[in-house]
PDB file of C-alpha atoms in Angstrom:
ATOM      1  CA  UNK A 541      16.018 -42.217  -7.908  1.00 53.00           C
ATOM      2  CA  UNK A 542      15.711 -44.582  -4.606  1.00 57.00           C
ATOM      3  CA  UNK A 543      18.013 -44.680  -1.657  1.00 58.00           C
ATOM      4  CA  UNK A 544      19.096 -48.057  -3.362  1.00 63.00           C
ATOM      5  CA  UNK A 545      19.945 -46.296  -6.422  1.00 64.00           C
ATOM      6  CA  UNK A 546      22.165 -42.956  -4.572  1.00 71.00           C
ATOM      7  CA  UNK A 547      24.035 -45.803  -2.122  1.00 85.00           C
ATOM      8  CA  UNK A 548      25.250 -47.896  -5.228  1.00 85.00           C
ATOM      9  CA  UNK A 549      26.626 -44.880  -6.634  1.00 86.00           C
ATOM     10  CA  UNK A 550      27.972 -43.737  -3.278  1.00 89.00           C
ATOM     11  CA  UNK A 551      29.641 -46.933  -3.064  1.00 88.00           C
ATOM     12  CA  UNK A 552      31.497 -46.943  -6.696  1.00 89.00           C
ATOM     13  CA  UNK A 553      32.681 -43.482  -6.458  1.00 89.00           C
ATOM     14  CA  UNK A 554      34.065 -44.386  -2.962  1.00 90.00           C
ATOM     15  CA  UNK A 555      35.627 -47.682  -4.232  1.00 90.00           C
ATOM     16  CA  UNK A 556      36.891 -45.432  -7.207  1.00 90.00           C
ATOM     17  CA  UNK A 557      38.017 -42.849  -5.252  1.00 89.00           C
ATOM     18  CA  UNK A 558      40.201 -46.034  -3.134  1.00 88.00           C
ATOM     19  CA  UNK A 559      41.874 -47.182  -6.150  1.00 87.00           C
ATOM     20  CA  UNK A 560      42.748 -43.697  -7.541  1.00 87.00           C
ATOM     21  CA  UNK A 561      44.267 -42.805  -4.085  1.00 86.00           C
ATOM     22  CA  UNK A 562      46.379 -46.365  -4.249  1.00 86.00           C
ATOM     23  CA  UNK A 563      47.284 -45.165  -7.146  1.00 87.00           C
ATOM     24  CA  UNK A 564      48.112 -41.489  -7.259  1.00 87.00           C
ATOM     25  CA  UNK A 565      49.800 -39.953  -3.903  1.00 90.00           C
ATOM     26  CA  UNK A 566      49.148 -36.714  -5.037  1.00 86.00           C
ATOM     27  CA  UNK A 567      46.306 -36.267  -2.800  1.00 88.00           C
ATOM     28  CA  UNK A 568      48.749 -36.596   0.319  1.00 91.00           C
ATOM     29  CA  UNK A 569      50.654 -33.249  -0.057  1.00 94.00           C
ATOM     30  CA  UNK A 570      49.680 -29.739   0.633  1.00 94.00           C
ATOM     31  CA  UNK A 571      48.902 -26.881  -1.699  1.00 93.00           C
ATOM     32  CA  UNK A 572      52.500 -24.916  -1.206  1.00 92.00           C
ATOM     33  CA  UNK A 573      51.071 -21.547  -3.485  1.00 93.00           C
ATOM     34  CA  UNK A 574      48.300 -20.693  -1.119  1.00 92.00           C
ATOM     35  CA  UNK A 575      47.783 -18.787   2.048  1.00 94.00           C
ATOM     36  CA  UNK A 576      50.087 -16.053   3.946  1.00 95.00           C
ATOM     37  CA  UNK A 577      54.303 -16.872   3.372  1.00 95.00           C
ATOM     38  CA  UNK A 578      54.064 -18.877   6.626  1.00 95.00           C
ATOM     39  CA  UNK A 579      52.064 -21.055   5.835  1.00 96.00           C
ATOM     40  CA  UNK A 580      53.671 -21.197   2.753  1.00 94.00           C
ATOM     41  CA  UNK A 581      56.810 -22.333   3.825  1.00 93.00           C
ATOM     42  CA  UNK A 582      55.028 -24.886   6.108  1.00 95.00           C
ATOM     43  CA  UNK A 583      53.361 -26.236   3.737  1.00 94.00           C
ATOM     44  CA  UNK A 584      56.570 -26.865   1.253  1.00 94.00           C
ATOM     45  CA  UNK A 585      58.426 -28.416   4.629  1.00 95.00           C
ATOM     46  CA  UNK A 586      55.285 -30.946   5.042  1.00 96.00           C
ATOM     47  CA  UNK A 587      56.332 -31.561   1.233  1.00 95.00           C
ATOM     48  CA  UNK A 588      59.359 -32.003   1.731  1.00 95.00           C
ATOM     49  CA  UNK A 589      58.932 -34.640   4.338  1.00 95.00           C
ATOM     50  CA  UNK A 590      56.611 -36.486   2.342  1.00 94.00           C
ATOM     51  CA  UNK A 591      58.510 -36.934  -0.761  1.00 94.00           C
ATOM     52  CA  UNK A 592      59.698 -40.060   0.913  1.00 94.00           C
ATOM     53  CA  UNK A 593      57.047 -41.601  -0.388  1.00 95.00           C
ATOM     54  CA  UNK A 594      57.371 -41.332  -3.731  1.00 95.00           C
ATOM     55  CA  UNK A 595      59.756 -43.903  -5.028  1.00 95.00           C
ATOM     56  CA  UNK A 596      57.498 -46.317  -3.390  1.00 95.00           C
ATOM     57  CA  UNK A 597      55.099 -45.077  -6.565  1.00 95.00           C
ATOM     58  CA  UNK A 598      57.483 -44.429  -9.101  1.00 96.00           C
ATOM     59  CA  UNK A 599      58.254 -48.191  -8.896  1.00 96.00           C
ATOM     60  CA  UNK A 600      54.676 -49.338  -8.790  1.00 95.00           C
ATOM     61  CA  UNK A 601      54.200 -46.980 -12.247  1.00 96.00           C
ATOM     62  CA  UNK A 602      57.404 -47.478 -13.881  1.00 97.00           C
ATOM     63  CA  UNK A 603      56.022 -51.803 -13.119  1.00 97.00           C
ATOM     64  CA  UNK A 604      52.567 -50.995 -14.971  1.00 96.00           C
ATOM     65  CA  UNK A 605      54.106 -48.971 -17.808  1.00 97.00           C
ATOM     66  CA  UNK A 606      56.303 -52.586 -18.396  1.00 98.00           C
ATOM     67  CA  UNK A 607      53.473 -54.821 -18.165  1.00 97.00           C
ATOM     68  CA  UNK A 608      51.194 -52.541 -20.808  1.00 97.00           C
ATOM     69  CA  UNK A 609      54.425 -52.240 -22.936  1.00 97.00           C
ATOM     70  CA  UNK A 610      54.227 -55.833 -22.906  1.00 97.00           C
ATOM     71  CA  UNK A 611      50.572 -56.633 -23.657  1.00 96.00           C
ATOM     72  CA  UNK A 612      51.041 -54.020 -26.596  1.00 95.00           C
ATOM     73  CA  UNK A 613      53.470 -56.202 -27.624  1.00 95.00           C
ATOM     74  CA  UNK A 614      51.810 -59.414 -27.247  1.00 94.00           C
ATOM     75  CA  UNK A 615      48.847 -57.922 -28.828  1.00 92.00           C
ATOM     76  CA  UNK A 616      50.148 -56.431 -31.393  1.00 91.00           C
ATOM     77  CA  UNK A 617      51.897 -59.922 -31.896  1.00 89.00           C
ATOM     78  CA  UNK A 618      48.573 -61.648 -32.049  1.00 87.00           C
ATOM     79  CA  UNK A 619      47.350 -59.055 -34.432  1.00 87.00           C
ATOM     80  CA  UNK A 620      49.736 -60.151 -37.205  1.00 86.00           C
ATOM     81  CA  UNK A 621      48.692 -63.481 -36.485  1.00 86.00           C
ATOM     82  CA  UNK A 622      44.665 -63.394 -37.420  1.00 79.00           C
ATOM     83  CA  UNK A 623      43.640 -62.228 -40.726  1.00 78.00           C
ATOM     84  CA  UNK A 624      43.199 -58.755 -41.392  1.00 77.00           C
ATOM     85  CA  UNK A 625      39.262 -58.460 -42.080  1.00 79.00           C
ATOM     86  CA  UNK A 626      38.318 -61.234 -38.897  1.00 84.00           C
ATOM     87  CA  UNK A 627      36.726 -60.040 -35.560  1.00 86.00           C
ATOM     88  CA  UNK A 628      39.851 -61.516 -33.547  1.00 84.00           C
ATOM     89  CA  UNK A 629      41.866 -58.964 -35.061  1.00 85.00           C
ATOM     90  CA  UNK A 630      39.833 -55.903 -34.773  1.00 87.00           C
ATOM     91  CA  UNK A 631      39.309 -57.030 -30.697  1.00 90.00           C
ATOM     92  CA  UNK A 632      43.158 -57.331 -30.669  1.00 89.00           C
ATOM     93  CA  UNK A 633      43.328 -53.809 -32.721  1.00 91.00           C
ATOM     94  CA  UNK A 634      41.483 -52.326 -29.826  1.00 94.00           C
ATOM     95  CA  UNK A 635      42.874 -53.670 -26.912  1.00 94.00           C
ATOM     96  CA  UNK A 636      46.338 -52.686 -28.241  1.00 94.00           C
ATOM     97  CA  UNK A 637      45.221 -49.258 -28.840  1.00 95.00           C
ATOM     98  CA  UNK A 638      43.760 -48.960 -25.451  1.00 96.00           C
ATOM     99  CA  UNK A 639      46.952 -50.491 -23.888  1.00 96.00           C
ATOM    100  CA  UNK A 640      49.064 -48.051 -25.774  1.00 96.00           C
ATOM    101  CA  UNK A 641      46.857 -44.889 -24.592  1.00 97.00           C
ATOM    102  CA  UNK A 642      47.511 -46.561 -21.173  1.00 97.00           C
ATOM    103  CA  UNK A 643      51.299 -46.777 -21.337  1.00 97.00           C
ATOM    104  CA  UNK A 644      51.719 -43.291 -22.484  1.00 97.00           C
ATOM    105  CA  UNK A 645      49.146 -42.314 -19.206  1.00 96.00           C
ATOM    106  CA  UNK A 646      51.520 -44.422 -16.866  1.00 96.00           C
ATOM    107  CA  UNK A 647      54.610 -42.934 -18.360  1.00 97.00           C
ATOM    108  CA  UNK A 648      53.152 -39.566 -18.097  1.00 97.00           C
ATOM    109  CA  UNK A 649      52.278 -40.231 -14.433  1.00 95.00           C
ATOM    110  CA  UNK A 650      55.536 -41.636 -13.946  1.00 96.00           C
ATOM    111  CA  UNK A 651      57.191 -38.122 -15.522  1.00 97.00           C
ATOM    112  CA  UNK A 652      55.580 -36.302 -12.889  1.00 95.00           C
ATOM    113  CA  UNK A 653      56.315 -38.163 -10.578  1.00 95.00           C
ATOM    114  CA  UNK A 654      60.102 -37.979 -10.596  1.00 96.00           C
ATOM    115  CA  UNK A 655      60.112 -34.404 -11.600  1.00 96.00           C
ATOM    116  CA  UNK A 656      58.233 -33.376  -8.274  1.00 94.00           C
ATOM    117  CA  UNK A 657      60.395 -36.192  -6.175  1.00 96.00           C
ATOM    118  CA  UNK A 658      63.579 -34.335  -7.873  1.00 96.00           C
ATOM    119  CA  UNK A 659      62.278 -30.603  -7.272  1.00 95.00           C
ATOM    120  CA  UNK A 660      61.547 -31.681  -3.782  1.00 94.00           C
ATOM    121  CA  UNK A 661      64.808 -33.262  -3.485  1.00 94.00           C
ATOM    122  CA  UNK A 662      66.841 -30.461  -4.862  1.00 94.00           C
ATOM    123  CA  UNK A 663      64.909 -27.226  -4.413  1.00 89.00           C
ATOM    124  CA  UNK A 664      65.206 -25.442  -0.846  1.00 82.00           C
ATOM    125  CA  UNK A 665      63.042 -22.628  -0.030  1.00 69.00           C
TER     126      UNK A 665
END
């Protein structure tokens, strides 16, 4: 393995880790179940501050869950169009399968989401 080879790698695992973080603001709070009760209750205030910016991200998920709900649509659409035995349906089989697993990931993402925007909306410690 060359230096070549280990600064590719570094580079697409940074560029992943990029997108990911776009994606997910998980990454942004703190761990409220660790450490003594002070810091504890620091960390859930931090939290609580924070949780500002998660509508921001509910939107951008609850936007990509409606575009792959659409493509499913369109390609389940263009399924029924082709013939059942030809290699343009079996590409559209797959790509509608794979936008389906995606919707359910976005809405699942989405679900959590709003449930810890609404505990840290609602909850006081």
């Amino acid at each position: 393995m060359t230096s070549r080879d280990v600064s590719f790698k570094e580079r697409v695992g940074n560029r992943l880790r990029y997108v990911w973080r776009l994606a997910i603001p998980l990454w942004q709070f703190r761990d409220a179940n660790r450490g003594t009760i002070e810091q504890r209750i620091a960390n859930y205030r931090f939290n609580r501050e924070m949780r500002n910016i998660l509508p921001f991200f509910m939107l951008k998920w609850a936007g990509m869950a409606l575009c792959l709900m659409k493509m499913t649509e369109l390609l389940s659409g263009l399924m029924l169009s082709n013939t059942a035995q030809s290699a343009d349906h079996l590409c559209a089989a797959f790509l509608c399968m794979g936008a389906g697993i995606a919707f359910a990931f976005a809405c699942i993402v989405l679900l959590v989401l709003t449930t810890s925007y609404l505990y840290l909306s609602c909850v006081e410690r």
